[in-house]
């Protein structure tokens, strides 16, 4: 395989469409022979047309650079010669190949018709857990020098080095895995199968020795389970380090240059004492306190002393990973004794090896499924946990995951796979662990299943505690959306669609199982047809209701519309009738298929393994179907005091329609089901207080009798942050949305030019973000800035943040999820703009209902809910700017209510003390120029 000739190609072009006249402006090739780079060739190319501004910005190549360069036909003979007898390799090969092909043919050459290899596809398979597959991401992962991204010669060299690393990784794999990959690779876009087959021929000539750390189990290569040190969870008489000097001595074992953070040590003692006294405790710990270590250290000591676990619950996966990968290893270095920690997630996060093995060689896979199977084969040689969150799956890969996820099997669970069950392994570790790291959702699921998920525990830390109430209200509520519902029913399908229903009926035929008493196939097929029709009608009626009730929201693309039980209009009654029919059809289909299952249960010895897989899938489907029926009934038919609303996108109302139902308050449920049953719960976050008081959060989560601690940030905010308030903007409610957007866009353009980018702009509504983004783009004033906008620029929050950090002159526009959980330390972010004080709109359904509920209870909706909620969000937004002790920057508030209203002061009092300056836009720009 290594003695082949490979030519790695990269092109820079004027655009993506050679057929529409786009041309190459730079060509580069790197030749690899016998596993070594033997030749490099690159040339600028005169495209005989102007290079567009954005291509110049991306590549750094401008018209002057190419005006004396050869035209493509002059270098075409050399390219043709280089490619002779070679594999054509590129990062995203279909683009480079089709473009080059077009240019070669225009120059009168035949073009290239040999084998092709795509390094993106290869990297997806061989790095199944990578964050991203852009060339720059992969170069960073492998520590390859990549000085000039988007210049063909630099990109081709890095691609060639990456390709050699990938080849070596392939060559080191077990023969069995290579055979499995080869069997699957026929469905790929490139000729990887050819490489794999050559490699297998070479390997067959040698005696295979399994690489260290791997084992073969039923024909699948797995990473060997690391032998855990046996630590029993019996009580141990350990001395907790009560003196400051003792704690510092322990911490210094892991930090050579440890800066004493008094706040962190105070936090440790507070938590240890709360556990000892069996008290609940709320701690607000400012940015930079070192919160995670602040609760992990006392938790481990206390767990060892009482021989019971402490559960640590977080809201985000990022924080869980940080605890497991960064904080726990540091703790292990510090402490003079051994302890066990485990990350425990919901069961469906873990792979079922048995199901994976059964489906591995299914025929008729689509591209995404094939790719996912290949990724998983490689990943199983690397993973300790079998947790899907480690994988970077294509969107279609998630469909396949649903078929192989770990859930209680009925038909195919054979005991021989149990010893390799990742979920059971995690649960077994949890039974012995001192620290169990989990998330708020799983913690709440444990309450509703009477503690069957987590081992018994009495002591708990809730980090990111400001989210706990929101997660609980989702957990106790319901949600229904068109795409998931359609996807679920499509799994079953009509008989003609040859999905699960067809496969099951075939199974009955083939295995000769005759059930005269069973409903006829054609009857069930009609039931399925009716169900699909009713589902479409039902979601159309939801969209219709939303359109009728939300018709006052002119010019908005997305809307949230409340669904009230008091409403007696015809749209409402049509919707409820449709929901009743939909629920009946779901119930009928469920019982007809359950009868079939009961019938086949007695004949199960006649079934083949493939048949058992189909039955397993059907059982899982029927479980989801039952849940869907219960959700429809709870939302539309049963009387509940939930807040109900719908969210629609008017551009394609049916496809993006969601119906939600949540309790207005979860305080009582949390108090009775959680806090009253635990000996000590510590709730912590950087944002729990409003104007130095914990009353709001206590009320929201139902925690009345609890001690409180406020630990300020160690950062010198006064020296590092300026807060600027714009005085020359109109009052928000005095002008139309469009006029307001025009004014703030002008301000944003002036401020961006002053700060040279590195700016995060936080909006409270997507519509305003979208209009502002479009106006900035239209104006052309910031054409040399890289501008990213949530919901417009593609990619997740993490990807947008990463892309933002890549450019010096960058601006990032974000809404709700960007107000917190975005970490951009250092120079990358020096200016934060808060467009509006983050009040929830009063007509937002949940806010409206919550306010009504508070008023009915005799409270004041504004001061008891709207204001404190906005202040907490404002604090979270403010916290984005300063992430480390050396950061400095400017916060600009474009909403003058912060200085013109009585309540504005409560926002300023809730953040660290910083200099506040007011002025018109010119004065603000002057202050920025002086300060930055």
PDB file of N, CA and C in Angstrom, residues 48-91:
ATOM      1  N   UNK A  48      -7.744  35.050 -15.956  1.00  0.00           N
ATOM      2  CA  UNK A  48      -8.291  35.892 -17.033  1.00  0.00           C
ATOM      3  C   UNK A  48      -9.627  36.526 -16.605  1.00  0.00           C
ATOM      4  N   UNK A  49      -9.793  36.735 -15.306  1.00  0.00           N
ATOM      5  CA  UNK A  49     -10.985  37.439 -14.804  1.00  0.00           C
ATOM      6  C   UNK A  49     -10.620  37.998 -13.439  1.00  0.00           C
ATOM      7  N   UNK A  50     -11.472  38.881 -12.921  1.00  0.00           N
ATOM      8  CA  UNK A  50     -11.178  39.519 -11.633  1.00  0.00           C
ATOM      9  C   UNK A  50     -11.390  38.528 -10.484  1.00  0.00           C
ATOM     10  N   UNK A  51     -10.524  38.605  -9.460  1.00  0.00           N
ATOM     11  CA  UNK A  51     -10.701  37.750  -8.273  1.00  0.00           C
ATOM     12  C   UNK A  51     -11.682  38.445  -7.324  1.00  0.00           C
ATOM     13  N   UNK A  52     -12.797  37.771  -6.935  1.00  0.00           N
ATOM     14  CA  UNK A  52     -13.780  38.419  -6.044  1.00  0.00           C
ATOM     15  C   UNK A  52     -13.147  38.795  -4.691  1.00  0.00           C
ATOM     16  N   UNK A  53     -13.697  39.868  -4.072  1.00  0.00           N
ATOM     17  CA  UNK A  53     -13.124  40.402  -2.818  1.00  0.00           C
ATOM     18  C   UNK A  53     -13.072  39.345  -1.721  1.00  0.00           C
ATOM     19  N   UNK A  54     -14.142  38.528  -1.597  1.00  0.00           N
ATOM     20  CA  UNK A  54     -14.152  37.561  -0.482  1.00  0.00           C
ATOM     21  C   UNK A  54     -13.117  36.450  -0.688  1.00  0.00           C
ATOM     22  N   UNK A  55     -12.795  36.130  -1.951  1.00  0.00           N
ATOM     23  CA  UNK A  55     -11.758  35.125  -2.229  1.00  0.00           C
ATOM     24  C   UNK A  55     -10.389  35.715  -1.881  1.00  0.00           C
ATOM     25  N   UNK A  56     -10.225  36.996  -2.199  1.00  0.00           N
ATOM     26  CA  UNK A  56      -8.968  37.676  -1.858  1.00  0.00           C
ATOM     27  C   UNK A  56      -8.783  37.695  -0.339  1.00  0.00           C
ATOM     28  N   UNK A  57      -9.878  38.004   0.386  1.00  0.00           N
ATOM     29  CA  UNK A  57      -9.850  38.031   1.858  1.00  0.00           C
ATOM     30  C   UNK A  57      -9.489  36.635   2.408  1.00  0.00           C
ATOM     31  N   UNK A  58     -10.061  35.584   1.785  1.00  0.00           N
ATOM     32  CA  UNK A  58      -9.859  34.213   2.265  1.00  0.00           C
ATOM     33  C   UNK A  58      -8.442  33.712   1.970  1.00  0.00           C
ATOM     34  N   UNK A  59      -7.953  33.982   0.749  1.00  0.00           N
ATOM     35  CA  UNK A  59      -6.701  33.340   0.303  1.00  0.00           C
ATOM     36  C   UNK A  59      -5.490  34.273   0.364  1.00  0.00           C
ATOM     37  N   UNK A  60      -5.762  35.577   0.393  1.00  0.00           N
ATOM     38  CA  UNK A  60      -4.644  36.528   0.330  1.00  0.00           C
ATOM     39  C   UNK A  60      -4.106  36.688  -1.091  1.00  0.00           C
ATOM     40  N   UNK A  61      -4.758  36.063  -2.086  1.00  0.00           N
ATOM     41  CA  UNK A  61      -4.286  36.162  -3.484  1.00  0.00           C
ATOM     42  C   UNK A  61      -5.095  37.250  -4.197  1.00  0.00           C
ATOM     43  N   UNK A  62      -4.397  38.248  -4.772  1.00  0.00           N
ATOM     44  CA  UNK A  62      -5.130  39.331  -5.445  1.00  0.00           C
ATOM     45  C   UNK A  62      -4.698  39.439  -6.921  1.00  0.00           C
ATOM     46  N   UNK A  63      -5.424  40.282  -7.652  1.00  0.00           N
ATOM     47  CA  UNK A  63      -5.238  40.385  -9.108  1.00  0.00           C
ATOM     48  C   UNK A  63      -3.784  40.649  -9.517  1.00  0.00           C
ATOM     49  N   UNK A  64      -3.091  41.538  -8.777  1.00  0.00           N
ATOM     50  CA  UNK A  64      -1.707  41.872  -9.141  1.00  0.00           C
ATOM     51  C   UNK A  64      -0.798  40.645  -9.098  1.00  0.00           C
ATOM     52  N   UNK A  65      -1.093  39.734  -8.133  1.00  0.00           N
ATOM     53  CA  UNK A  65      -0.223  38.558  -7.965  1.00  0.00           C
ATOM     54  C   UNK A  65      -0.329  37.599  -9.151  1.00  0.00           C
ATOM     55  N   UNK A  66      -1.504  37.580  -9.812  1.00  0.00           N
ATOM     56  CA  UNK A  66      -1.687  36.568 -10.878  1.00  0.00           C
ATOM     57  C   UNK A  66      -1.563  37.155 -12.295  1.00  0.00           C
ATOM     58  N   UNK A  67      -1.404  38.497 -12.382  1.00  0.00           N
ATOM     59  CA  UNK A  67      -1.475  39.066 -13.743  1.00  0.00           C
ATOM     60  C   UNK A  67      -0.348  38.570 -14.665  1.00  0.00           C
ATOM     61  N   UNK A  68       0.842  38.247 -14.077  1.00  0.00           N
ATOM     62  CA  UNK A  68       1.929  37.732 -14.921  1.00  0.00           C
ATOM     63  C   UNK A  68       2.090  36.212 -14.802  1.00  0.00           C
ATOM     64  N   UNK A  69       1.150  35.565 -14.096  1.00  0.00           N
ATOM     65  CA  UNK A  69       1.248  34.096 -13.914  1.00  0.00           C
ATOM     66  C   UNK A  69       0.821  33.387 -15.205  1.00  0.00           C
ATOM     67  N   UNK A  70       1.238  32.109 -15.386  1.00  0.00           N
ATOM     68  CA  UNK A  70       0.798  31.372 -16.591  1.00  0.00           C
ATOM     69  C   UNK A  70      -0.711  31.141 -16.564  1.00  0.00           C
ATOM     70  N   UNK A  71      -1.307  31.008 -17.754  1.00  0.00           N
ATOM     71  CA  UNK A  71      -2.712  30.570 -17.786  1.00  0.00           C
ATOM     72  C   UNK A  71      -2.709  29.051 -17.601  1.00  0.00           C
ATOM     73  N   UNK A  72      -3.879  28.483 -17.290  1.00  0.00           N
ATOM     74  CA  UNK A  72      -3.906  27.072 -16.908  1.00  0.00           C
ATOM     75  C   UNK A  72      -3.358  26.153 -18.005  1.00  0.00           C
ATOM     76  N   UNK A  73      -3.684  26.453 -19.264  1.00  0.00           N
ATOM     77  CA  UNK A  73      -3.274  25.534 -20.343  1.00  0.00           C
ATOM     78  C   UNK A  73      -1.747  25.412 -20.431  1.00  0.00           C
ATOM     79  N   UNK A  74      -1.015  26.410 -19.893  1.00  0.00           N
ATOM     80  CA  UNK A  74       0.452  26.341 -19.932  1.00  0.00           C
ATOM     81  C   UNK A  74       1.018  25.343 -18.919  1.00  0.00           C
ATOM     82  N   UNK A  75       0.314  25.171 -17.792  1.00  0.00           N
ATOM     83  CA  UNK A  75       0.841  24.207 -16.799  1.00  0.00           C
ATOM     84  C   UNK A  75       0.149  22.847 -16.901  1.00  0.00           C
ATOM     85  N   UNK A  76      -0.917  22.766 -17.746  1.00  0.00           N
ATOM     86  CA  UNK A  76      -1.696  21.519 -17.845  1.00  0.00           C
ATOM     87  C   UNK A  76      -0.838  20.302 -18.228  1.00  0.00           C
ATOM     88  N   UNK A  77       0.141  20.410 -19.184  1.00  0.00           N
ATOM     89  CA  UNK A  77       0.921  19.204 -19.532  1.00  0.00           C
ATOM     90  C   UNK A  77       1.690  18.661 -18.312  1.00  0.00           C
ATOM     91  N   UNK A  78       2.227  19.558 -17.519  1.00  0.00           N
ATOM     92  CA  UNK A  78       2.990  19.101 -16.345  1.00  0.00           C
ATOM     93  C   UNK A  78       2.061  18.390 -15.346  1.00  0.00           C
ATOM     94  N   UNK A  79       0.850  18.939 -15.181  1.00  0.00           N
ATOM     95  CA  UNK A  79      -0.117  18.339 -14.241  1.00  0.00           C
ATOM     96  C   UNK A  79      -0.485  16.936 -14.719  1.00  0.00           C
ATOM     97  N   UNK A  80      -0.762  16.838 -16.026  1.00  0.00           N
ATOM     98  CA  UNK A  80      -1.132  15.540 -16.616  1.00  0.00           C
ATOM     99  C   UNK A  80      -0.014  14.512 -16.339  1.00  0.00           C
ATOM    100  N   UNK A  81       1.244  14.940 -16.489  1.00  0.00           N
ATOM    101  CA  UNK A  81       2.380  14.033 -16.291  1.00  0.00           C
ATOM    102  C   UNK A  81       2.496  13.601 -14.818  1.00  0.00           C
ATOM    103  N   UNK A  82       2.337  14.584 -13.909  1.00  0.00           N
ATOM    104  CA  UNK A  82       2.440  14.279 -12.468  1.00  0.00           C
ATOM    105  C   UNK A  82       1.397  13.233 -12.060  1.00  0.00           C
ATOM    106  N   UNK A  83       0.187  13.345 -12.641  1.00  0.00           N
ATOM    107  CA  UNK A  83      -0.920  12.469 -12.220  1.00  0.00           C
ATOM    108  C   UNK A  83      -0.837  11.057 -12.798  1.00  0.00           C
ATOM    109  N   UNK A  84       0.080  10.846 -13.735  1.00  0.00           N
ATOM    110  CA  UNK A  84       0.158   9.540 -14.412  1.00  0.00           C
ATOM    111  C   UNK A  84       0.335   8.398 -13.405  1.00  0.00           C
ATOM    112  N   UNK A  85      -0.550   7.405 -13.474  1.00  0.00           N
ATOM    113  CA  UNK A  85      -0.405   6.180 -12.665  1.00  0.00           C
ATOM    114  C   UNK A  85      -0.525   6.400 -11.153  1.00  0.00           C
ATOM    115  N   UNK A  86      -1.165   7.496 -10.765  1.00  0.00           N
ATOM    116  CA  UNK A  86      -1.218   7.798  -9.324  1.00  0.00           C
ATOM    117  C   UNK A  86      -2.646   7.715  -8.786  1.00  0.00           C
ATOM    118  N   UNK A  87      -2.737   7.610  -7.462  1.00  0.00           N
ATOM    119  CA  UNK A  87      -3.996   7.863  -6.768  1.00  0.00           C
ATOM    120  C   UNK A  87      -4.134   9.391  -6.649  1.00  0.00           C
ATOM    121  N   UNK A  88      -5.326   9.931  -6.900  1.00  0.00           N
ATOM    122  CA  UNK A  88      -5.583  11.376  -6.756  1.00  0.00           C
ATOM    123  C   UNK A  88      -6.112  11.585  -5.337  1.00  0.00           C
ATOM    124  N   UNK A  89      -5.363  12.339  -4.512  1.00  0.00           N
ATOM    125  CA  UNK A  89      -5.746  12.518  -3.103  1.00  0.00           C
ATOM    126  C   UNK A  89      -6.045  13.992  -2.849  1.00  0.00           C
ATOM    127  N   UNK A  90      -7.141  14.293  -2.160  1.00  0.00           N
ATOM    128  CA  UNK A  90      -7.409  15.698  -1.800  1.00  0.00           C
ATOM    129  C   UNK A  90      -8.318  15.739  -0.580  1.00  0.00           C
ATOM    130  N   UNK A  91      -8.324  16.905   0.072  1.00  0.00           N
ATOM    131  CA  UNK A  91      -9.194  17.110   1.231  1.00  0.00           C
ATOM    132  C   UNK A  91     -10.506  17.647   0.689  1.00  0.00           C
TER     133      UNK A  91
END
